[in-house]
Coordinates of C-alpha atoms in Angstrom, one line a residue:
M1 CA -0.4 0.1 0.0
V2 CA 1.3 3.5 -0.9
A3 CA 2.7 5.8 1.7
S4 CA -0.2 7.7 3.0
L5 CA -2.3 4.7 4.2
S6 CA 1.1 3.3 6.0
H7 CA 0.9 6.3 7.8
H8 CA -2.6 6.0 8.8
I9 CA -2.1 2.0 10.2
A10 CA 1.1 3.0 11.9
S11 CA -1.2 5.6 13.8
L12 CA -3.5 3.3 14.7
F13 CA -1.1 0.7 15.9
L14 CA 0.4 3.6 18.3
L15 CA -3.0 4.0 19.7
V16 CA -3.8 0.7 20.1
T17 CA -1.0 -1.7 20.7
I18 CA 1.4 0.5 22.8
P19 CA 4.4 1.9 20.7
L20 CA 6.2 -1.3 20.7
A21 CA 3.5 -2.5 18.0
A22 CA 4.6 0.3 15.4
A23 CA 7.5 -1.4 14.6
F24 CA 5.4 -4.6 12.7
I25 CA 2.9 -2.3 11.1
S26 CA 2.6 -3.5 7.2
P27 CA 0.2 -1.6 4.9
I28 CA -2.9 -3.3 4.0
Q29 CA -4.5 -4.2 1.0
F30 CA -8.1 -2.6 1.0
P31 CA -11.1 -3.8 -1.6
R32 CA -11.0 -0.6 -3.4
S33 CA -7.5 0.7 -3.2
I34 CA -6.0 -0.7 -6.0
A35 CA -4.7 0.9 -9.0
K36 CA -5.6 4.4 -24.8
S37 CA -5.8 1.3 -26.7
S38 CA -7.9 -0.2 -29.4
T39 CA -7.0 -3.8 -28.7
L40 CA -10.4 -5.8 -28.1
I41 CA -11.6 -9.2 -27.4
M42 CA -12.0 -11.2 -31.0
S43 CA -15.6 -12.6 -31.1
T44 CA -18.6 -11.7 -33.4
R45 CA -20.5 -10.2 -30.6
F46 CA -17.2 -7.3 -30.0
K47 CA -16.7 -4.5 -32.3
Y48 CA -13.2 -5.1 -32.7
E49 CA -10.6 -7.6 -33.1
A50 CA -8.7 -8.2 -30.0
S51 CA -4.7 -8.1 -29.5
Q52 CA -3.3 -11.4 -28.8
D53 CA 0.1 -9.6 -27.4
I54 CA -0.7 -9.9 -23.7
A55 CA 3.2 -9.0 -23.3
S56 CA 2.0 -5.6 -24.6
V57 CA 0.0 -5.0 -21.6
Y58 CA 2.9 -5.9 -19.1
H59 CA 4.7 -3.5 -21.4
Q60 CA 2.5 -0.4 -21.2
M61 CA 2.3 -1.1 -17.3
E62 CA 5.9 -1.4 -16.7
V63 CA 8.1 0.4 -19.1
V64 CA 5.7 3.3 -20.6
D65 CA 3.7 3.8 -17.6
K66 CA 6.6 2.6 -15.1
K67 CA 3.9 1.6 -12.7
T68 CA 5.9 -0.2 -9.5
P69 CA 4.0 -2.8 -7.2
I70 CA 4.1 -2.8 -3.4
T71 CA 7.0 -3.9 -1.6
F72 CA 8.0 -4.3 1.8
G73 CA 11.6 -4.6 3.5
P74 CA 13.3 -6.8 5.9
I75 CA 12.2 -4.9 8.7
V76 CA 8.6 -4.9 8.4
F77 CA 8.7 -8.7 7.6
I78 CA 11.1 -9.7 10.6
S79 CA 8.8 -7.3 12.6
S80 CA 5.7 -8.8 11.8
L81 CA 6.6 -12.5 12.1
F82 CA 8.4 -12.1 15.4
L83 CA 6.6 -9.4 17.1
G84 CA 3.3 -9.2 15.5
V85 CA 2.3 -12.7 15.0
P86 CA 2.9 -13.5 18.8
F87 CA 1.0 -10.3 19.9
L88 CA -1.8 -11.4 17.5
L89 CA -2.2 -14.9 18.8
T90 CA -1.5 -14.3 22.7
V91 CA -3.5 -10.8 23.1
L92 CA -5.4 -9.3 20.0
L93 CA -7.1 -12.7 19.0
P94 CA -8.2 -14.0 22.7
L95 CA -9.4 -10.7 23.6
T96 CA -11.4 -10.4 20.5
I97 CA -12.8 -14.0 20.7
V98 CA -14.1 -13.3 24.2
S99 CA -15.4 -9.8 23.8
A100 CA -16.8 -10.1 20.1
P101 CA -19.9 -12.4 21.0
I102 CA -20.5 -10.7 24.5
H103 CA -20.7 -7.1 22.2
F104 CA -23.3 -9.3 19.9
F105 CA -25.3 -10.6 22.6
A106 CA -25.4 -7.4 24.6
A107 CA -26.3 -5.2 21.9
L108 CA -29.1 -7.5 20.6
L109 CA -30.5 -7.3 24.4
I110 CA -30.2 -3.7 24.6
N111 CA -31.6 -2.7 21.5
G112 CA -33.7 -5.9 20.1
K113 CA -31.6 -6.0 17.0
L114 CA -27.9 -5.1 16.2
F115 CA -27.9 -4.4 12.6
S116 CA -30.4 -2.2 10.4
F117 CA -29.6 -4.2 7.2
S118 CA -32.1 -6.4 5.3
K119 CA -31.3 -10.4 5.8
A120 CA -31.4 -12.2 2.1
T121 CA -32.1 -15.2 3.6
S122 CA -34.9 -16.6 1.5
N123 CA -36.1 -17.0 -2.2
T124 CA -39.4 -14.8 -1.4
I125 CA -39.8 -11.7 -3.8
V126 CA -41.6 -9.2 -2.4
D127 CA -43.1 -6.2 -4.7
R128 CA -42.6 -2.6 -3.0
S129 CA -44.0 -0.9 -5.5
G130 CA -47.3 -1.0 -3.8
D131 CA -50.4 -0.6 -5.4
Q132 CA -49.8 2.6 -7.4
S133 CA -50.1 2.6 -10.9
I134 CA -46.7 2.8 -12.9
I135 CA -46.7 5.2 -15.6
I136 CA -43.4 5.0 -17.8
A137 CA -42.6 7.8 -19.6
P138 CA -41.4 6.7 -23.7
R139 CA -37.6 6.7 -23.5
E140 CA -37.5 8.6 -26.6
S141 CA -38.9 11.4 -25.1
R142 CA -36.8 11.6 -22.2
K143 CA -34.5 15.0 -21.9
Y144 CA -31.5 13.2 -20.8
D145 CA -29.3 10.2 -21.5
V146 CA -27.6 9.9 -18.4
V147 CA -28.0 11.6 -14.8
L148 CA -25.3 11.3 -12.2
L149 CA -27.2 11.1 -8.7
G150 CA -24.6 11.6 -5.8
S151 CA -22.0 13.7 -7.6
T152 CA -20.9 15.8 -4.6
G153 CA -19.3 12.6 -2.8
F154 CA -15.8 11.9 -2.9
T155 CA -16.4 9.1 -5.8
G156 CA -19.3 11.3 -7.6
K157 CA -17.2 14.0 -7.9
L158 CA -14.4 11.9 -9.9
A159 CA -17.5 10.7 -11.9
T160 CA -18.6 14.0 -13.0
A161 CA -15.5 15.4 -13.8
Y162 CA -14.8 12.1 -15.8
L163 CA -17.9 12.8 -17.7
A164 CA -17.0 16.8 -18.6
K165 CA -13.7 15.8 -19.5
Q166 CA -14.2 12.6 -21.8
Y167 CA -17.9 13.6 -23.1
G168 CA -18.1 17.1 -23.2
A169 CA -18.5 19.9 -20.7
C170 CA -21.5 21.6 -22.7
C171 CA -24.2 19.1 -21.5
F172 CA -24.0 17.0 -24.6
L173 CA -21.8 13.9 -25.5
H174 CA -21.7 11.8 -28.9
S175 CA -22.8 8.5 -28.5
W176 CA -21.6 5.5 -30.8
K177 CA -25.3 6.1 -32.3
R178 CA -23.9 9.2 -33.8
R179 CA -26.3 11.4 -32.4
N180 CA -26.0 14.0 -29.6
G181 CA -27.2 13.5 -26.1
K182 CA -27.5 15.3 -22.4
W183 CA -26.4 14.8 -19.1
A184 CA -27.0 16.2 -15.7
I185 CA -26.1 15.7 -12.2
A186 CA -28.6 15.4 -9.2
G187 CA -28.2 15.6 -5.4
R188 CA -30.3 17.0 -2.5
S189 CA -28.3 20.4 -2.4
K190 CA -28.7 22.8 -5.3
S191 CA -25.6 24.9 -3.3
K192 CA -23.2 21.6 -3.3
L193 CA -24.0 20.7 -6.7
E194 CA -23.2 24.0 -8.3
S195 CA -20.2 24.0 -5.8
T196 CA -19.2 20.7 -7.6
L197 CA -19.3 22.1 -10.9
K198 CA -17.4 25.5 -10.0
S199 CA -14.7 23.1 -8.7
I200 CA -14.8 20.7 -11.8
A201 CA -14.7 24.0 -14.1
K202 CA -11.6 25.4 -12.5
D203 CA -9.8 22.3 -12.4
L204 CA -10.6 21.6 -16.3
G205 CA -10.3 25.3 -17.1
N206 CA -13.4 25.1 -18.7
D207 CA -16.5 27.5 -17.6
E208 CA -18.7 25.4 -20.0
V209 CA -18.8 23.3 -17.2
L210 CA -21.1 25.3 -15.5
K211 CA -23.8 25.1 -17.8
V212 CA -24.4 21.5 -16.7
D213 CA -28.0 21.0 -15.5
T214 CA -28.4 20.3 -12.0
I215 CA -31.7 18.2 -10.5
I216 CA -32.8 18.3 -7.0
V217 CA -33.4 14.6 -5.5
D218 CA -33.9 13.5 -2.0
T219 CA -33.7 9.5 -2.2
M220 CA -36.0 9.0 0.6
D221 CA -38.8 11.1 -1.4
R222 CA -40.6 9.1 -4.0
S223 CA -41.9 11.7 -6.1
T224 CA -38.5 13.6 -6.5
L225 CA -37.0 9.9 -7.7
K226 CA -40.2 9.4 -10.1
A227 CA -39.3 12.7 -11.8
L228 CA -35.7 11.9 -11.9
V229 CA -36.3 8.4 -13.9
D230 CA -39.0 9.9 -16.1
N231 CA -36.7 12.3 -17.7
T232 CA -33.5 10.2 -18.0
R233 CA -32.7 6.8 -19.8
A234 CA -30.7 5.6 -17.1
V235 CA -29.3 7.1 -13.8
I236 CA -25.6 6.2 -12.5
T237 CA -25.5 6.6 -9.1
T238 CA -23.1 7.0 -6.3
A239 CA -25.6 7.9 -3.7
G240 CA -27.2 4.8 -2.5
P241 CA -29.5 4.2 -0.5
F242 CA -26.8 1.3 0.3
V243 CA -26.2 -0.2 3.4
K244 CA -23.2 2.4 4.0
Y245 CA -21.4 4.8 2.1
D246 CA -20.3 2.8 -0.9
I247 CA -21.0 2.4 -4.4
T248 CA -21.3 -0.8 -3.8
G249 CA -19.4 -3.5 -3.2
E250 CA -22.5 -5.0 -1.2
V251 CA -23.2 -8.6 -2.3
Q252 CA -26.0 -9.1 0.2
W253 CA -27.6 -5.5 0.0
N254 CA -27.9 -6.4 -3.8
K255 CA -29.3 -9.8 -3.0
S256 CA -31.9 -8.2 -0.8
M257 CA -32.7 -5.3 -3.4
M258 CA -33.3 -8.0 -5.7
Q259 CA -35.3 -10.0 -3.5
Q260 CA -37.4 -7.1 -2.9
Y261 CA -37.6 -5.4 -6.4
E262 CA -37.0 -8.0 -9.3
S263 CA -40.8 -8.4 -10.0
T264 CA -41.4 -4.8 -10.2
A265 CA -38.4 -4.1 -12.5
Q266 CA -39.3 -7.0 -14.8
R267 CA -42.9 -5.5 -14.9
T268 CA -41.6 -1.6 -16.0
G269 CA -38.4 -2.8 -18.0
A270 CA -36.3 -1.5 -15.9
K271 CA -32.6 -3.0 -16.3
I272 CA -30.6 -2.6 -13.1
V273 CA -27.0 -3.3 -12.9
S274 CA -25.0 -3.1 -9.5
L275 CA -21.4 -3.7 -8.8
C276 CA -20.1 -1.3 -11.6
G277 CA -16.7 -0.4 -10.3
H278 CA -13.7 -1.8 -8.9
D279 CA -16.1 -4.4 -7.4
S280 CA -16.5 -6.2 -9.6
I281 CA -16.2 -5.5 -13.2
P282 CA -12.6 -6.4 -13.9
W283 CA -12.9 -9.7 -12.9
D284 CA -16.2 -10.2 -14.4
L285 CA -15.2 -8.9 -17.7
T286 CA -12.2 -11.1 -17.5
V287 CA -14.1 -14.3 -16.7
R288 CA -17.0 -13.7 -19.3
S289 CA -14.2 -12.9 -21.9
L290 CA -12.2 -16.1 -21.1
S291 CA -15.2 -18.2 -21.5
E292 CA -16.3 -16.7 -24.7
K293 CA -12.8 -16.9 -26.1
L294 CA -12.7 -21.2 -25.5
H295 CA -16.1 -21.2 -26.8
E296 CA -15.9 -19.3 -29.8
S297 CA -12.0 -20.1 -30.9
C298 CA -11.7 -23.8 -29.6
N299 CA -15.5 -24.8 -29.4
D300 CA -14.5 -25.8 -25.4
E301 CA -16.4 -24.6 -22.5
L302 CA -14.1 -23.0 -19.3
V303 CA -13.8 -25.2 -16.3
S304 CA -11.4 -23.5 -14.0
V305 CA -10.3 -19.9 -14.2
E306 CA -7.4 -18.0 -12.1
C307 CA -7.1 -14.4 -11.6
L308 CA -4.0 -12.5 -10.4
N309 CA -4.2 -9.4 -9.3
E310 CA -1.4 -6.5 -9.2
M311 CA -2.4 -3.3 -7.7
K312 CA -1.5 -0.3 -6.1
G313 CA -3.8 2.2 -4.5
D314 CA -5.7 3.9 -1.2
V315 CA -8.7 3.7 0.4
S316 CA -11.3 6.1 1.4
G317 CA -13.5 6.7 4.4
G318 CA -16.7 5.4 2.3
T319 CA -15.0 2.1 1.6
L320 CA -13.9 1.9 5.3
A321 CA -17.3 2.2 6.7
T322 CA -18.8 -0.6 4.4
V323 CA -15.6 -3.0 5.5
Y324 CA -16.8 -2.0 9.4
E325 CA -20.6 -3.0 7.7
S326 CA -19.4 -5.6 5.9
I327 CA -17.8 -7.3 9.3
D328 CA -21.0 -6.9 11.3
R329 CA -23.0 -8.4 8.9
G330 CA -20.5 -11.6 9.0
I331 CA -20.7 -11.6 12.7
W332 CA -24.4 -11.2 12.6
E333 CA -24.8 -14.3 10.2
F334 CA -22.0 -16.4 11.8
E335 CA -24.0 -16.5 15.2
W336 CA -27.2 -17.0 14.0
K337 CA -26.4 -19.1 11.5
S338 CA -27.7 -22.3 12.8
I339 CA -31.3 -20.5 13.2
L340 CA -31.9 -18.5 10.2
P341 CA -34.4 -19.7 7.6
S342 CA -32.5 -21.4 4.9
S343 CA -32.6 -20.2 1.6
T344 CA -34.3 -22.7 -1.3
L345 CA -32.3 -20.8 -3.8
D346 CA -29.8 -18.2 -3.9
V347 CA -31.0 -15.3 -6.0
Y348 CA -28.1 -15.0 -8.0
K349 CA -29.0 -18.3 -9.3
R350 CA -32.1 -17.3 -10.4
L351 CA -32.9 -16.7 -13.9
P352 CA -35.3 -13.9 -14.9
D353 CA -37.9 -16.7 -15.7
G354 CA -37.7 -17.8 -12.0
C355 CA -36.4 -21.1 -12.7
E356 CA -32.6 -22.0 -11.3
S357 CA -29.9 -22.0 -13.5
T358 CA -27.9 -24.9 -14.4
F359 CA -24.6 -22.9 -14.3
S360 CA -22.7 -22.1 -10.9
V361 CA -19.4 -21.3 -9.6
S362 CA -17.2 -22.9 -6.9
S363 CA -14.7 -21.5 -4.7
D364 CA -11.0 -22.5 -4.8
L365 CA -10.0 -19.0 -3.3
P366 CA -6.6 -19.1 -0.9
V367 CA -6.7 -18.3 2.7
T368 CA -2.7 -17.8 3.1
V369 CA 0.2 -17.2 1.4
S370 CA 1.8 -19.5 -1.1
P371 CA 3.8 -19.7 -4.3
C372 CA 2.1 -19.0 -7.7
R373 CA 0.8 -22.0 -9.2
N374 CA -0.1 -20.3 -12.9
P375 CA 2.3 -21.6 -15.2
A376 CA 2.8 -18.2 -16.9
T377 CA 6.7 -17.2 -16.8
R378 CA 5.7 -14.0 -15.5
F379 CA 4.4 -15.4 -12.2
V380 CA 7.4 -18.2 -11.6
N381 CA 8.9 -17.2 -8.3
R382 CA 6.1 -15.0 -7.2
W383 CA 4.1 -15.3 -4.4
C384 CA 0.1 -15.3 -4.1
G385 CA -1.8 -14.2 -1.0
P386 CA -5.8 -13.9 -0.6
F387 CA -7.3 -10.7 -1.8
V388 CA -10.1 -8.9 0.7
M389 CA -12.5 -8.5 -1.9
A390 CA -12.1 -12.2 -3.8
A391 CA -15.3 -13.6 -2.5
I392 CA -17.4 -10.3 -3.6
N393 CA -16.0 -11.1 -6.9
M394 CA -16.6 -14.6 -7.3
D395 CA -20.3 -13.8 -6.4
V396 CA -20.5 -11.4 -9.0
V397 CA -18.9 -13.6 -11.3
G398 CA -20.9 -16.3 -10.4
R399 CA -23.9 -14.3 -11.3
S400 CA -23.0 -14.0 -14.4
I401 CA -22.0 -17.7 -15.1
S402 CA -25.7 -18.3 -14.0
L403 CA -27.1 -15.8 -17.0
S404 CA -24.7 -17.6 -19.4
K405 CA -26.1 -19.2 -22.5
H406 CA -23.7 -21.8 -22.2
G407 CA -21.0 -23.4 -20.6
N408 CA -19.8 -26.1 -17.9
P409 CA -22.5 -26.8 -15.2
T410 CA -19.9 -26.0 -12.7
V411 CA -16.8 -23.6 -13.1
T412 CA -14.2 -23.2 -10.3
Y413 CA -13.1 -20.0 -9.3
R414 CA -9.6 -18.9 -8.0
E415 CA -8.3 -15.1 -7.2
A416 CA -5.4 -13.8 -5.9
A417 CA -3.2 -11.1 -5.0
V418 CA 0.5 -11.3 -6.4
Q419 CA 3.5 -10.0 -4.4
E420 CA 7.4 -10.0 -5.7
S421 CA 8.2 -12.1 -2.8
F422 CA 7.5 -14.5 0.0
M423 CA 8.2 -11.4 2.4
D424 CA 5.8 -9.3 0.6
A425 CA 3.3 -11.5 0.7
F426 CA 3.4 -12.5 4.3
S427 CA 3.5 -9.0 5.2
M428 CA 0.5 -7.9 3.1
W429 CA -1.4 -11.2 4.6
F430 CA -0.5 -10.2 8.2
G431 CA -1.4 -6.7 8.0
T432 CA -4.9 -7.4 6.3
V433 CA -5.5 -10.3 9.2
I434 CA -4.6 -8.1 12.2
L435 CA -6.4 -5.1 10.9
G436 CA -9.7 -7.0 10.4
T437 CA -9.0 -8.4 14.0
L438 CA -8.9 -4.9 15.1
I439 CA -12.2 -4.0 13.1
I440 CA -13.9 -7.1 14.9
N441 CA -13.0 -6.5 18.3
P442 CA -15.2 -3.9 19.8
I443 CA -12.5 -2.5 22.1
T444 CA -10.3 -1.6 19.4
R445 CA -12.7 -0.5 16.8
P446 CA -13.4 3.1 17.9
L447 CA -9.7 3.9 17.7
V448 CA -9.4 2.2 14.2
K449 CA -12.4 4.2 13.1
R450 CA -11.0 7.4 14.3
A451 CA -7.3 6.8 12.9
L452 CA -8.2 5.8 9.5
P453 CA -10.0 8.0 6.5
Q454 CA -13.7 9.1 7.4
P455 CA -16.7 8.9 4.9
G456 CA -15.8 11.7 2.1
Q457 CA -12.2 11.4 2.6
G458 CA -10.2 9.8 -0.1
P459 CA -6.8 9.5 -1.5
S460 CA -5.1 12.2 -3.1
E461 CA -4.9 13.3 -6.9
T462 CA -1.3 12.4 -6.9
V463 CA -2.1 8.6 -5.1
R464 CA -4.9 7.9 -7.6
K465 CA -2.6 8.8 -10.7
E466 CA 0.4 6.6 -9.4
G467 CA -2.0 3.7 -8.3
Y468 CA -3.0 0.9 -11.1
L469 CA -4.9 -2.5 -11.6
C470 CA -4.0 -5.4 -13.4
V471 CA -6.0 -8.3 -13.9
T472 CA -4.4 -11.4 -15.3
G473 CA -6.9 -14.4 -16.4
Y474 CA -6.2 -18.0 -17.3
G475 CA -9.3 -20.0 -18.0
V476 CA -8.9 -24.0 -18.6
G477 CA -11.7 -25.4 -20.8
A478 CA -13.3 -28.8 -20.3
E479 CA -11.1 -30.4 -23.3
G480 CA -7.8 -29.0 -22.0
N481 CA -7.4 -25.8 -24.6
V482 CA -6.6 -22.6 -22.4
A483 CA -7.4 -19.1 -22.6
E484 CA -4.9 -16.2 -21.3
S485 CA -6.2 -12.6 -20.9
A486 CA -4.6 -9.2 -19.0
M487 CA -6.6 -5.9 -18.6
Y488 CA -4.7 -3.2 -16.9
F489 CA -6.4 0.0 -15.6
P490 CA -3.5 2.6 -15.3
H491 CA -4.8 4.6 -12.6
D492 CA -5.9 3.7 -8.9
G493 CA -8.8 1.0 -9.5
G494 CA -10.4 1.7 -6.3
Y495 CA -11.3 5.4 -7.4
Q496 CA -10.1 6.9 -10.5
S497 CA -10.7 4.2 -12.4
T498 CA -14.0 3.2 -10.7
A499 CA -15.3 6.7 -11.5
R500 CA -14.8 5.7 -15.2
M501 CA -16.1 2.3 -15.2
L502 CA -19.2 3.7 -13.5
V503 CA -19.7 6.5 -16.0
E504 CA -19.1 3.9 -18.8
S505 CA -21.7 1.1 -17.3
G506 CA -24.1 4.0 -17.2
L507 CA -23.3 5.3 -20.6
C508 CA -23.6 1.6 -22.2
L509 CA -27.0 0.9 -20.4
A510 CA -28.7 4.3 -22.0
L511 CA -26.8 4.0 -25.4
N512 CA -26.0 0.5 -26.3
E513 CA -29.4 -1.3 -25.7
D514 CA -29.0 -2.9 -29.2
R515 CA -25.9 -4.9 -27.7
H516 CA -27.1 -5.8 -24.1
E517 CA -27.2 -9.7 -23.5
M518 CA -30.8 -9.6 -22.2
S519 CA -33.9 -7.4 -23.4
Q520 CA -36.4 -7.6 -20.8
G521 CA -35.9 -5.6 -17.2
G522 CA -34.4 -7.1 -14.1
F523 CA -31.3 -7.2 -11.8
Y524 CA -28.0 -8.3 -13.7
S525 CA -24.8 -8.2 -13.2
P526 CA -22.3 -6.0 -16.0
A527 CA -20.9 -8.8 -17.4
G528 CA -24.2 -10.6 -17.7
L529 CA -25.9 -7.6 -19.5
M530 CA -23.2 -5.6 -21.0
C531 CA -20.0 -7.7 -21.3
A532 CA -19.1 -7.0 -25.2
A533 CA -20.5 -3.6 -25.2
L534 CA -18.8 -2.6 -21.8
L535 CA -15.6 -4.1 -22.6
D536 CA -15.3 -1.9 -25.9
R537 CA -16.3 1.4 -24.1
L538 CA -13.8 0.7 -21.4
V539 CA -10.8 0.2 -24.1
N540 CA -11.7 3.2 -25.8
S541 CA -11.5 5.2 -22.8
G542 CA -8.4 4.1 -21.6
T543 CA -8.1 0.1 -20.5
K544 CA -5.6 -1.9 -21.8
F545 CA -6.9 -5.7 -22.6
A546 CA -5.4 -8.5 -24.9
I547 CA -6.6 -12.1 -24.7
R548 CA -5.5 -15.5 -26.8
S549 CA -6.1 -19.2 -26.6
S550 CA -4.3 -22.1 -27.4

């Protein structure tokens, strides 16, 4: 992790574990803090023919862009091994094991409930639309192609700036259909919206940004939401409502929304696509692309896939708020697993017609560090460790696999973070474990929350530009054929690139309907609905991608 996050972690441990502990602090790999090519995947459903030169992707990253990986020195490794591990095992972990359940049950008894989120534990679909008739405005009559809701938050500002810089600050953009479109921003406060536009206009040196329309929308006011969706083809939102202040890596929240509103979406024709940023577009598109490559080039079906992540970046307060909430959710589900009603069907396996998909994903996620087992020369003598968002990515990939029209009944999914050496891999793994333990522990969590970034705070522009994300995919078919890919995002994946992915997803939803995988309304994953068209848009806006089969 970069220096700024290292400073946060060091400060945290000084507060929590006495000055001695500061010696073994290692930077933590966070879910959203990771990090122009015209080459695209070869497929009759993709616009262009792909480059097969995967080496050129790595060359762009390492030689042209001069991206450098996260490294740790021997002092951090030795301190972690001989000071950190004993402290974790003899002090912090036993304290957490004792205090966390006590806190859980005490809060349950005092408050009646511990957490406010919805539990996606059954297959029941609840239609929340009530008895109100739904009148849908014709799409061709709507004023805007896209409206960005939540543009005053950290990622929302980045997305607004990207829209203005990439597609024109005069409210007009040119779509692939060769017509002008219009976009606007929305939020609760007109003054904050105007302040955001002024800031972006100053940064871009373009006063035309001030002409972008602003719309007042309160997500708790149904009438303002109705007016918004009646007037735009697609809403790009960073405002929620989510469980916490994120955009969103929260699969359980997404499943809950799917249970409650999918029937309404199907009835109205609305297409709802979540997890359209660092969580989890790079991995979702990688796996779908490998599957299509094997199917079309080798007449084979994907049976196993490995994604190897190289990344660098920092973390925001909004992401950390989601981490806290996700850990709470995990504790709740663990404590009550034996008495909660079990689901007859995971909603991510449910097809639009209500039937269960015949395709699924199985987990092969690592839990400790080990030598990279990928046969590619690039990963010889390198080490792999767990990636904190791998389970989330696997769920999203599984949703896309469930929506596939062909494939092997089960695809084994493996994802790992790649490090240069065992020392680096161990330091990263240990840092993640000890920070997670500190957050779970109700005694140390308040100190963690005070020491680390707060909601609304995020990495600096310098950190975002120095960050990057590269996902190498390695897929194996049932007949032994192999497909390899590399997808490189030249800026911080968690924020700068997430803003771009989010905007391009919204534009793809609004402007590329003729290339959608599904025509009916419902809840979809990014690759499940927009794979080919979305990959085209990302490559044309800065992502480097190559794929080959053998």
